[in-house]
């Protein structure tokens, strides 16, 4: 890492833009912080931000994958709400049109109408 750590805001922005933050990347930042401080990662520093973004992305992918494995006609509004919450946490803001959660919501709405 050459002694230069990316700012936390840059890590967050990359995550919001869809760049996957890997466990390897978070670990490399932690190692670089340890090299700089001589005693361990910086509390609340770039490595912590990278780990937080990685975990949020993984939680979103797990929830979206769980719903994606369901038969399409069994996707509910609760499924859509869970995906939306996970996606919002991963993005740091509510997901917009064309997002995964918007697509799941559309499917859930269609299923509800079909049952009515």
mmCIF file of C-alpha atoms in Angstrom:
data_model
loop_
_atom_site.group_PDB
_atom_site.id
_atom_site.type_symbol
_atom_site.label_atom_id
_atom_site.label_comp_id
_atom_site.label_asym_id
_atom_site.label_seq_id
_atom_site.Cartn_x
_atom_site.Cartn_y
_atom_site.Cartn_z
ATOM 1 C CA UNK A 1 0.000 0.000 0.000
ATOM 2 C CA UNK A 2 3.118 2.192 -0.085
ATOM 3 C CA UNK A 3 2.208 4.049 3.141
ATOM 4 C CA UNK A 4 -0.820 5.668 1.514
ATOM 5 C CA UNK A 5 -4.210 4.609 2.790
ATOM 6 C CA UNK A 6 -7.334 5.519 0.874
ATOM 7 C CA UNK A 7 -9.714 7.844 2.726
ATOM 8 C CA UNK A 8 -12.762 6.135 4.258
ATOM 9 C CA UNK A 9 -15.017 8.269 2.044
ATOM 10 C CA UNK A 10 -13.305 6.903 -1.074
ATOM 11 C CA UNK A 11 -13.840 3.318 0.082
ATOM 12 C CA UNK A 12 -17.505 4.040 0.753
ATOM 13 C CA UNK A 13 -17.962 5.776 -2.614
ATOM 14 C CA UNK A 14 -16.411 2.840 -4.438
ATOM 15 C CA UNK A 15 -18.831 0.496 -2.664
ATOM 16 C CA UNK A 16 -21.810 2.728 -3.524
ATOM 17 C CA UNK A 17 -20.710 2.742 -7.170
ATOM 18 C CA UNK A 18 -20.822 -1.054 -7.192
ATOM 19 C CA UNK A 19 -17.147 -1.896 -6.689
ATOM 20 C CA UNK A 20 -16.952 -5.096 -4.647
ATOM 21 C CA UNK A 21 -14.882 -4.610 -1.513
ATOM 22 C CA UNK A 22 -13.174 -7.962 -0.978
ATOM 23 C CA UNK A 23 -12.026 -9.573 2.232
ATOM 24 C CA UNK A 24 -8.536 -9.568 0.725
ATOM 25 C CA UNK A 25 -8.725 -5.793 0.244
ATOM 26 C CA UNK A 26 -9.918 -5.223 3.816
ATOM 27 C CA UNK A 27 -7.158 -7.484 5.132
ATOM 28 C CA UNK A 28 -4.509 -5.692 3.053
ATOM 29 C CA UNK A 29 -5.652 -2.360 4.481
ATOM 30 C CA UNK A 30 -5.499 -3.779 8.009
ATOM 31 C CA UNK A 31 -1.959 -5.026 7.366
ATOM 32 C CA UNK A 32 -0.938 -1.629 5.964
ATOM 33 C CA UNK A 33 -2.407 0.130 8.985
ATOM 34 C CA UNK A 34 -0.489 -2.241 11.253
ATOM 35 C CA UNK A 35 2.711 -1.443 9.355
ATOM 36 C CA UNK A 36 2.065 2.284 9.765
ATOM 37 C CA UNK A 37 1.053 2.214 13.436
ATOM 38 C CA UNK A 38 3.314 -0.612 14.520
ATOM 39 C CA UNK A 39 0.619 -2.098 16.759
ATOM 40 C CA UNK A 40 -2.533 -2.820 14.780
ATOM 41 C CA UNK A 41 -5.278 -1.447 12.579
ATOM 42 C CA UNK A 42 -6.575 2.052 13.203
ATOM 43 C CA UNK A 43 -9.874 2.009 15.110
ATOM 44 C CA UNK A 44 -12.510 3.395 12.725
ATOM 45 C CA UNK A 45 -9.897 3.730 9.981
ATOM 46 C CA UNK A 46 -9.869 2.712 6.316
ATOM 47 C CA UNK A 47 -9.538 -1.025 7.096
ATOM 48 C CA UNK A 48 -12.569 -0.874 9.381
ATOM 49 C CA UNK A 49 -14.509 0.989 6.675
ATOM 50 C CA UNK A 50 -13.501 -1.583 4.058
ATOM 51 C CA UNK A 51 -14.551 -4.448 6.354
ATOM 52 C CA UNK A 52 -17.877 -2.732 7.064
ATOM 53 C CA UNK A 53 -18.554 -2.200 3.338
ATOM 54 C CA UNK A 54 -17.539 -5.791 2.557
ATOM 55 C CA UNK A 55 -19.890 -7.156 5.225
ATOM 56 C CA UNK A 56 -22.790 -5.018 4.014
ATOM 57 C CA UNK A 57 -22.217 -6.114 0.420
ATOM 58 C CA UNK A 58 -22.053 -9.762 1.451
ATOM 59 C CA UNK A 59 -25.250 -9.462 3.506
ATOM 60 C CA UNK A 60 -27.039 -7.920 0.520
ATOM 61 C CA UNK A 61 -25.780 -10.618 -1.857
ATOM 62 C CA UNK A 62 -26.830 -13.349 0.582
ATOM 63 C CA UNK A 63 -30.352 -11.918 0.993
ATOM 64 C CA UNK A 64 -30.803 -11.301 -2.742
ATOM 65 C CA UNK A 65 -29.500 -14.810 -3.487
ATOM 66 C CA UNK A 66 -31.867 -16.334 -0.954
ATOM 67 C CA UNK A 67 -34.840 -14.643 -2.619
ATOM 68 C CA UNK A 68 -33.557 -15.436 -6.125
ATOM 69 C CA UNK A 69 -33.571 -19.159 -5.283
ATOM 70 C CA UNK A 70 -37.289 -19.052 -4.481
ATOM 71 C CA UNK A 71 -39.802 -19.902 -7.187
ATOM 72 C CA UNK A 72 -40.757 -16.573 -8.783
ATOM 73 C CA UNK A 73 -44.439 -16.985 -7.925
ATOM 74 C CA UNK A 74 -43.560 -17.358 -4.219
ATOM 75 C CA UNK A 75 -41.726 -14.036 -3.840
ATOM 76 C CA UNK A 76 -43.587 -11.856 -1.337
ATOM 77 C CA UNK A 77 -43.649 -8.219 -0.290
ATOM 78 C CA UNK A 78 -41.735 -9.249 2.850
ATOM 79 C CA UNK A 79 -39.002 -10.724 0.634
ATOM 80 C CA UNK A 80 -38.897 -7.447 -1.284
ATOM 81 C CA UNK A 81 -38.663 -5.449 1.958
ATOM 82 C CA UNK A 82 -35.790 -7.602 3.227
ATOM 83 C CA UNK A 83 -33.863 -7.198 -0.042
ATOM 84 C CA UNK A 84 -34.539 -3.445 0.003
ATOM 85 C CA UNK A 85 -33.216 -3.092 3.568
ATOM 86 C CA UNK A 86 -30.064 -5.056 2.748
ATOM 87 C CA UNK A 87 -29.488 -3.117 -0.474
ATOM 88 C CA UNK A 88 -30.011 0.217 1.299
ATOM 89 C CA UNK A 89 -27.427 -0.752 3.924
ATOM 90 C CA UNK A 90 -24.981 -1.799 1.190
ATOM 91 C CA UNK A 91 -25.468 1.458 -0.717
ATOM 92 C CA UNK A 92 -25.753 3.734 2.285
ATOM 93 C CA UNK A 93 -28.931 5.199 0.795
ATOM 94 C CA UNK A 94 -32.298 3.979 -0.512
ATOM 95 C CA UNK A 95 -31.953 2.041 -3.768
ATOM 96 C CA UNK A 96 -33.506 3.659 -6.811
ATOM 97 C CA UNK A 97 -35.319 2.628 -9.954
ATOM 98 C CA UNK A 98 -33.787 -0.322 -11.720
ATOM 99 C CA UNK A 99 -32.185 -1.625 -8.520
ATOM 100 C CA UNK A 100 -32.348 -5.240 -7.457
ATOM 101 C CA UNK A 101 -34.850 -4.416 -4.731
ATOM 102 C CA UNK A 102 -37.044 -2.524 -7.208
ATOM 103 C CA UNK A 103 -37.121 -5.611 -9.435
ATOM 104 C CA UNK A 104 -37.986 -7.875 -6.497
ATOM 105 C CA UNK A 105 -40.720 -5.431 -5.428
ATOM 106 C CA UNK A 106 -42.175 -5.518 -8.945
ATOM 107 C CA UNK A 107 -42.287 -9.327 -8.874
ATOM 108 C CA UNK A 108 -43.885 -9.300 -5.400
ATOM 109 C CA UNK A 109 -46.514 -6.797 -6.586
ATOM 110 C CA UNK A 110 -47.334 -8.987 -9.589
ATOM 111 C CA UNK A 111 -47.646 -12.040 -7.351
ATOM 112 C CA UNK A 112 -49.995 -10.221 -4.984
ATOM 113 C CA UNK A 113 -52.196 -9.105 -7.869
ATOM 114 C CA UNK A 114 -52.268 -12.655 -9.254
ATOM 115 C CA UNK A 115 -53.494 -14.004 -5.911
ATOM 116 C CA UNK A 116 -56.246 -11.397 -5.581
#
